[in-house]
Amino acid sequence: MLIGSYTRNITLDTKLYYVHVPKTAGTSVNVLFRNIFGAMRSVFHAESMLLSASSREMNAELCRRKSFVSAHLPFDFFAVHFRPFGYRSIVTIRNPIDHLRSQVAHIVRDKTVLHDQEQIYVKKALTEDPNSFFASSTLERLDFLRSMQSKTIFGSNNDCIGGHILDRVSWILENYDSVVLTEDANDLHRYITIEGDKLGFPPPIENMRPPSQEIDLDITDKILGLLESDLGIYEEISKINKISNKYWRQLIR
């Protein structure tokens, strides 16, 4: 658990912003911090308030009245509207292959009415035969699935950091107070104290939902190419995480 001291030691002055990468155990994180800060001091899915440019700053000011803000938005929104006001950022990262399967399942099962013809085609093709869709599609058509997590984690920095994995991992560790792997999300409460006291409750029931059935997807070289950057980041973060978890287990026994 790459949890920073700011996230680890919650006080009345703590201000956290969760860069919520979709399909990375965000419900677990949101519910945990709602239980810590209370519903009146938390706001989830703040993207609904921050996407419109005309009302963004006004709504960001409203969000900054809360101790915990969570949004499906790239890092830039945190950097511009929250970091200058004392907020620290946290992020969850998932195994990219599991993340892709989950994202494809979401596209197939999502009930949102689509109007874009490309999106309609993709949804229909994935519903009928996802493996055929990946095998027959051009890389241009599949580009929306390329490095999906990186696009949110880095925001507009995604292209300018460079492709070297260690540079990208270093940037993450420098810019996020805490980096939580999805497989560790339900243990996050074990590492947090409130005014120095350890949390005395287990993960709430909302965190323990059974996993949704995912799409059976053949992981081909084409798919691995789409996930190359995210896979490299996940592997390096996992290595660091193993060392961190071993260290922390000695402290929380």
mmCIF file of C-alpha atoms in Angstrom:
data_model
loop_
_atom_site.group_PDB
_atom_site.id
_atom_site.type_symbol
_atom_site.label_atom_id
_atom_site.label_comp_id
_atom_site.label_asym_id
_atom_site.label_seq_id
_atom_site.Cartn_x
_atom_site.Cartn_y
_atom_site.Cartn_z
ATOM 1 C CA MET A 1 0.000 0.000 0.000
ATOM 2 C CA LEU A 2 1.720 3.176 -1.221
ATOM 3 C CA ILE A 3 -0.115 5.390 1.239
ATOM 4 C CA GLY A 4 1.341 8.757 2.099
ATOM 5 C CA SER A 5 1.460 10.196 5.602
ATOM 6 C CA TYR A 6 -1.138 12.831 4.697
ATOM 7 C CA THR A 7 -3.733 10.226 3.697
ATOM 8 C CA ARG A 8 -2.719 7.885 6.499
ATOM 9 C CA ASN A 9 -3.275 10.362 9.328
ATOM 10 C CA ILE A 10 -6.739 11.882 8.919
ATOM 11 C CA THR A 11 -7.457 15.057 10.911
ATOM 12 C CA LEU A 12 -10.143 17.732 10.825
ATOM 13 C CA ASP A 13 -7.929 19.679 8.412
ATOM 14 C CA THR A 14 -7.371 16.837 5.911
ATOM 15 C CA LYS A 15 -8.446 17.590 2.324
ATOM 16 C CA LEU A 16 -8.307 14.730 -0.191
ATOM 17 C CA TYR A 17 -9.105 14.565 -3.899
ATOM 18 C CA TYR A 18 -9.596 11.154 -5.470
ATOM 19 C CA VAL A 19 -8.673 10.908 -9.160
ATOM 20 C CA HIS A 20 -11.211 8.169 -9.830
ATOM 21 C CA VAL A 21 -10.087 6.054 -12.768
ATOM 22 C CA PRO A 22 -13.256 4.168 -13.824
ATOM 23 C CA LYS A 23 -13.407 0.457 -12.988
ATOM 24 C CA THR A 24 -10.595 0.487 -10.416
ATOM 25 C CA ALA A 25 -12.545 -0.122 -7.148
ATOM 26 C CA GLY A 26 -13.712 3.457 -6.821
ATOM 27 C CA THR A 27 -16.806 2.471 -4.849
ATOM 28 C CA SER A 28 -14.600 0.978 -2.132
ATOM 29 C CA VAL A 29 -12.570 4.172 -1.847
ATOM 30 C CA ASN A 30 -15.579 6.502 -1.993
ATOM 31 C CA VAL A 31 -17.526 4.602 0.660
ATOM 32 C CA LEU A 32 -14.528 4.385 2.987
ATOM 33 C CA PHE A 33 -13.919 8.134 2.947
ATOM 34 C CA ARG A 34 -17.625 8.905 3.153
ATOM 35 C CA ASN A 35 -17.661 6.891 6.382
ATOM 36 C CA ILE A 36 -14.618 8.781 7.635
ATOM 37 C CA PHE A 37 -15.648 12.325 6.715
ATOM 38 C CA GLY A 38 -19.428 11.909 6.643
ATOM 39 C CA ALA A 39 -21.828 12.563 3.793
ATOM 40 C CA MET A 40 -21.934 16.305 4.443
ATOM 41 C CA ARG A 41 -18.162 16.648 3.989
ATOM 42 C CA SER A 42 -17.859 14.404 0.921
ATOM 43 C CA VAL A 43 -18.789 14.730 -2.732
ATOM 44 C CA PHE A 44 -18.664 11.880 -5.263
ATOM 45 C CA HIS A 45 -18.819 12.037 -9.058
ATOM 46 C CA ALA A 46 -17.932 15.706 -9.042
ATOM 47 C CA GLU A 47 -17.412 15.465 -12.816
ATOM 48 C CA SER A 48 -21.113 16.296 -13.140
ATOM 49 C CA MET A 49 -20.314 19.670 -11.547
ATOM 50 C CA LEU A 50 -16.930 20.357 -13.132
ATOM 51 C CA LEU A 51 -17.260 19.430 -16.804
ATOM 52 C CA SER A 52 -19.085 22.565 -17.912
ATOM 53 C CA ALA A 53 -16.525 25.325 -18.459
ATOM 54 C CA SER A 54 -19.067 28.093 -17.802
ATOM 55 C CA SER A 55 -19.804 26.943 -14.231
ATOM 56 C CA ARG A 56 -16.597 25.040 -13.460
ATOM 57 C CA GLU A 57 -14.895 27.496 -11.146
ATOM 58 C CA MET A 58 -18.068 28.296 -9.228
ATOM 59 C CA ASN A 59 -18.784 24.589 -8.722
ATOM 60 C CA ALA A 60 -15.146 23.855 -7.875
ATOM 61 C CA GLU A 61 -15.446 26.442 -5.114
ATOM 62 C CA LEU A 62 -18.491 24.582 -3.787
ATOM 63 C CA CYS A 63 -16.575 21.292 -3.922
ATOM 64 C CA ARG A 64 -13.683 22.862 -2.020
ATOM 65 C CA ARG A 65 -15.994 23.238 0.966
ATOM 66 C CA LYS A 66 -15.765 19.455 1.314
ATOM 67 C CA SER A 67 -12.987 17.398 2.862
ATOM 68 C CA PHE A 68 -13.194 14.606 0.286
ATOM 69 C CA VAL A 69 -13.829 15.130 -3.434
ATOM 70 C CA SER A 70 -13.990 12.299 -5.974
ATOM 71 C CA ALA A 71 -14.341 12.670 -9.744
ATOM 72 C CA HIS A 72 -14.017 10.702 -12.982
ATOM 73 C CA LEU A 73 -11.768 13.431 -14.370
ATOM 74 C CA PRO A 74 -8.127 13.640 -15.520
ATOM 75 C CA PHE A 75 -5.386 14.829 -13.178
ATOM 76 C CA ASP A 76 -5.569 18.365 -14.636
ATOM 77 C CA PHE A 77 -8.771 19.173 -12.750
ATOM 78 C CA PHE A 78 -7.083 18.384 -9.457
ATOM 79 C CA ALA A 79 -3.922 20.286 -10.409
ATOM 80 C CA VAL A 80 -5.803 23.467 -11.350
ATOM 81 C CA HIS A 81 -8.817 23.568 -9.034
ATOM 82 C CA PHE A 82 -7.776 21.681 -5.879
ATOM 83 C CA ARG A 83 -4.019 21.326 -5.379
ATOM 84 C CA PRO A 84 -3.475 25.107 -5.008
ATOM 85 C CA PHE A 85 -6.013 25.010 -2.161
ATOM 86 C CA GLY A 86 -4.217 22.419 -0.057
ATOM 87 C CA TYR A 87 -5.757 19.210 -1.354
ATOM 88 C CA ARG A 88 -3.672 16.061 -1.769
ATOM 89 C CA SER A 89 -4.480 13.490 -4.443
ATOM 90 C CA ILE A 90 -5.011 9.746 -4.308
ATOM 91 C CA VAL A 91 -5.519 7.275 -7.150
ATOM 92 C CA THR A 92 -6.307 3.587 -7.648
ATOM 93 C CA ILE A 93 -4.590 1.524 -10.358
ATOM 94 C CA ARG A 94 -5.811 -1.823 -11.668
ATOM 95 C CA ASN A 95 -4.206 -4.685 -13.561
ATOM 96 C CA PRO A 96 -4.684 -3.356 -17.132
ATOM 97 C CA ILE A 97 -5.906 -6.685 -18.537
ATOM 98 C CA ASP A 98 -8.571 -6.984 -15.831
ATOM 99 C CA HIS A 99 -9.377 -3.319 -16.367
ATOM 100 C CA LEU A 100 -9.875 -3.808 -20.111
ATOM 101 C CA ARG A 101 -12.174 -6.780 -19.563
ATOM 102 C CA SER A 102 -14.194 -4.781 -17.062
ATOM 103 C CA GLN A 103 -14.352 -1.758 -19.359
ATOM 104 C CA VAL A 104 -15.555 -3.877 -22.286
ATOM 105 C CA ALA A 105 -18.217 -5.444 -20.043
ATOM 106 C CA HIS A 106 -19.315 -1.954 -19.016
ATOM 107 C CA ILE A 107 -19.625 -0.812 -22.634
ATOM 108 C CA VAL A 108 -21.721 -3.883 -23.469
ATOM 109 C CA ARG A 109 -24.053 -3.581 -20.459
ATOM 110 C CA ASP A 110 -24.330 0.201 -20.195
ATOM 111 C CA LYS A 111 -27.915 1.386 -20.756
ATOM 112 C CA THR A 112 -26.986 4.927 -21.800
ATOM 113 C CA VAL A 113 -28.656 5.929 -25.068
ATOM 114 C CA LEU A 114 -25.921 6.548 -27.647
ATOM 115 C CA HIS A 115 -26.128 8.996 -30.546
ATOM 116 C CA ASP A 116 -22.594 8.837 -31.939
ATOM 117 C CA GLN A 117 -22.528 6.340 -34.793
ATOM 118 C CA GLU A 118 -19.021 5.078 -34.006
ATOM 119 C CA GLN A 119 -19.986 4.409 -30.385
ATOM 120 C CA ILE A 120 -23.139 2.607 -31.531
ATOM 121 C CA TYR A 121 -21.100 0.432 -33.896
ATOM 122 C CA VAL A 122 -18.482 -0.393 -31.236
ATOM 123 C CA LYS A 123 -21.104 -1.325 -28.655
ATOM 124 C CA LYS A 124 -22.931 -3.571 -31.142
ATOM 125 C CA ALA A 125 -19.711 -5.272 -32.288
ATOM 126 C CA LEU A 126 -18.489 -5.856 -28.738
ATOM 127 C CA THR A 127 -21.866 -7.263 -27.759
ATOM 128 C CA GLU A 128 -21.937 -9.707 -30.662
ATOM 129 C CA ASP A 129 -18.332 -10.952 -30.557
ATOM 130 C CA PRO A 130 -15.645 -8.961 -28.719
ATOM 131 C CA ASN A 131 -12.787 -11.145 -29.949
ATOM 132 C CA SER A 132 -13.836 -10.714 -33.565
ATOM 133 C CA PHE A 133 -14.109 -6.962 -33.025
ATOM 134 C CA PHE A 134 -10.547 -6.715 -31.700
ATOM 135 C CA ALA A 135 -9.144 -8.998 -34.399
ATOM 136 C CA SER A 136 -10.752 -7.114 -37.307
ATOM 137 C CA SER A 137 -10.530 -3.507 -36.078
ATOM 138 C CA THR A 138 -7.771 -1.117 -37.047
ATOM 139 C CA LEU A 139 -5.551 0.339 -34.345
ATOM 140 C CA GLU A 140 -7.115 3.707 -35.094
ATOM 141 C CA ARG A 141 -10.562 2.363 -34.221
ATOM 142 C CA LEU A 142 -9.198 0.771 -31.032
ATOM 143 C CA ASP A 143 -7.320 3.870 -29.939
ATOM 144 C CA PHE A 144 -10.028 4.803 -27.400
ATOM 145 C CA LEU A 145 -8.916 1.737 -25.394
ATOM 146 C CA ARG A 146 -5.196 2.587 -25.491
ATOM 147 C CA SER A 147 -3.669 3.260 -22.065
ATOM 148 C CA MET A 148 -7.079 4.048 -20.596
ATOM 149 C CA GLN A 149 -5.816 4.442 -17.046
ATOM 150 C CA SER A 150 -2.855 6.619 -18.028
ATOM 151 C CA LYS A 151 -5.133 9.154 -19.697
ATOM 152 C CA THR A 152 -6.816 9.837 -16.365
ATOM 153 C CA ILE A 153 -3.791 9.405 -14.099
ATOM 154 C CA PHE A 154 -1.569 11.821 -16.071
ATOM 155 C CA GLY A 155 -4.139 14.023 -17.789
ATOM 156 C CA SER A 156 -2.527 16.428 -20.244
ATOM 157 C CA ASN A 157 0.903 15.320 -18.975
ATOM 158 C CA ASN A 158 0.398 11.891 -20.553
ATOM 159 C CA ASP A 159 2.229 12.683 -23.791
ATOM 160 C CA CYS A 160 4.896 15.069 -22.500
ATOM 161 C CA ILE A 161 6.344 12.858 -19.738
ATOM 162 C CA GLY A 162 7.788 10.455 -22.257
ATOM 163 C CA GLY A 163 7.486 6.725 -22.692
ATOM 164 C CA HIS A 164 10.105 5.487 -20.235
ATOM 165 C CA ILE A 165 8.205 3.518 -17.596
ATOM 166 C CA LEU A 166 10.400 4.562 -14.674
ATOM 167 C CA ASP A 167 9.894 8.229 -15.570
ATOM 168 C CA ARG A 168 6.141 7.698 -15.614
ATOM 169 C CA VAL A 169 6.126 5.826 -12.319
ATOM 170 C CA SER A 170 8.311 8.519 -10.718
ATOM 171 C CA TRP A 171 5.829 11.158 -11.872
ATOM 172 C CA ILE A 172 2.960 9.237 -10.253
ATOM 173 C CA LEU A 173 4.804 8.898 -6.955
ATOM 174 C CA GLU A 174 5.698 12.594 -6.987
ATOM 175 C CA ASN A 175 2.182 13.825 -7.748
ATOM 176 C CA TYR A 176 -0.032 11.483 -5.725
ATOM 177 C CA ASP A 177 0.057 11.265 -1.953
ATOM 178 C CA SER A 178 -1.295 7.708 -2.129
ATOM 179 C CA VAL A 179 -1.372 5.081 -4.882
ATOM 180 C CA VAL A 180 -3.625 2.104 -4.152
ATOM 181 C CA LEU A 181 -3.793 -1.025 -6.274
ATOM 182 C CA THR A 182 -7.338 -2.238 -6.865
ATOM 183 C CA GLU A 183 -6.614 -5.568 -5.206
ATOM 184 C CA ASP A 184 -5.687 -3.703 -1.994
ATOM 185 C CA ALA A 185 -8.609 -1.258 -1.954
ATOM 186 C CA ASN A 186 -10.713 -3.168 0.574
ATOM 187 C CA ASP A 187 -7.756 -3.167 2.997
ATOM 188 C CA LEU A 188 -7.181 0.583 2.815
ATOM 189 C CA HIS A 189 -9.045 1.179 6.086
ATOM 190 C CA ARG A 190 -6.427 -0.858 7.957
ATOM 191 C CA TYR A 191 -3.729 1.728 7.198
ATOM 192 C CA ILE A 192 -5.604 4.876 8.200
ATOM 193 C CA THR A 193 -5.843 6.599 11.567
ATOM 194 C CA ILE A 194 -8.210 9.394 12.614
ATOM 195 C CA GLU A 195 -6.531 11.883 14.928
ATOM 196 C CA GLY A 196 -4.038 9.116 15.722
ATOM 197 C CA ASP A 197 -6.615 6.396 16.451
ATOM 198 C CA LYS A 198 -6.920 3.307 14.247
ATOM 199 C CA LEU A 199 -10.222 2.748 12.483
ATOM 200 C CA GLY A 200 -12.367 0.273 14.333
ATOM 201 C CA PHE A 201 -14.755 -0.857 11.607
ATOM 202 C CA PRO A 202 -14.485 -3.388 8.747
ATOM 203 C CA PRO A 203 -15.109 -2.412 5.125
ATOM 204 C CA PRO A 204 -18.807 -1.461 4.784
ATOM 205 C CA ILE A 205 -21.122 -3.758 2.882
ATOM 206 C CA GLU A 206 -21.036 -1.510 -0.197
ATOM 207 C CA ASN A 207 -17.358 -2.364 -0.603
ATOM 208 C CA MET A 208 -17.980 -6.084 -0.694
ATOM 209 C CA ARG A 209 -20.215 -6.324 -3.741
ATOM 210 C CA PRO A 210 -19.724 -9.532 -5.751
ATOM 211 C CA PRO A 211 -17.664 -8.907 -8.898
ATOM 212 C CA SER A 212 -19.708 -8.434 -12.041
ATOM 213 C CA GLN A 213 -19.346 -11.048 -14.751
ATOM 214 C CA GLU A 214 -16.696 -9.940 -17.207
ATOM 215 C CA ILE A 215 -16.345 -10.560 -20.912
ATOM 216 C CA ASP A 216 -14.368 -13.576 -22.123
ATOM 217 C CA LEU A 217 -11.602 -11.846 -24.045
ATOM 218 C CA ASP A 218 -8.589 -13.353 -25.790
ATOM 219 C CA ILE A 219 -5.492 -11.331 -24.877
ATOM 220 C CA THR A 220 -3.657 -11.025 -28.196
ATOM 221 C CA ASP A 221 -0.485 -9.138 -29.101
ATOM 222 C CA LYS A 222 -2.675 -6.384 -30.525
ATOM 223 C CA ILE A 223 -4.400 -5.940 -27.164
ATOM 224 C CA LEU A 224 -1.109 -6.080 -25.271
ATOM 225 C CA GLY A 225 0.162 -3.322 -27.555
ATOM 226 C CA LEU A 226 -2.792 -1.123 -26.588
ATOM 227 C CA LEU A 227 -2.064 -1.728 -22.914
ATOM 228 C CA GLU A 228 1.740 -1.504 -23.088
ATOM 229 C CA SER A 229 2.154 1.711 -21.110
ATOM 230 C CA ASP A 230 -0.415 0.815 -18.456
ATOM 231 C CA LEU A 231 1.055 -2.679 -18.088
ATOM 232 C CA GLY A 232 4.552 -1.308 -17.521
ATOM 233 C CA ILE A 233 3.301 1.142 -14.895
ATOM 234 C CA TYR A 234 1.255 -1.506 -13.117
ATOM 235 C CA GLU A 235 4.174 -3.944 -12.993
ATOM 236 C CA GLU A 236 6.570 -1.364 -11.529
ATOM 237 C CA ILE A 237 4.019 -0.056 -9.020
ATOM 238 C CA SER A 238 3.299 -3.669 -8.004
ATOM 239 C CA LYS A 239 6.983 -4.273 -7.244
ATOM 240 C CA ILE A 240 7.170 -1.203 -5.022
ATOM 241 C CA ASN A 241 3.821 -2.101 -3.484
ATOM 242 C CA LYS A 242 5.026 -5.545 -2.387
ATOM 243 C CA ILE A 243 7.883 -3.974 -0.450
ATOM 244 C CA SER A 244 5.544 -1.373 1.031
ATOM 245 C CA ASN A 245 2.945 -3.964 2.088
ATOM 246 C CA LYS A 246 5.582 -6.067 3.841
ATOM 247 C CA TYR A 247 6.740 -2.974 5.728
ATOM 248 C CA TRP A 248 3.242 -1.858 6.684
ATOM 249 C CA ARG A 249 2.133 -5.291 7.893
ATOM 250 C CA GLN A 250 4.780 -5.012 10.599
ATOM 251 C CA LEU A 251 3.266 -1.705 11.770
ATOM 252 C CA ILE A 252 -0.454 -2.548 11.793
ATOM 253 C CA ARG A 253 -0.362 -5.933 13.541
#
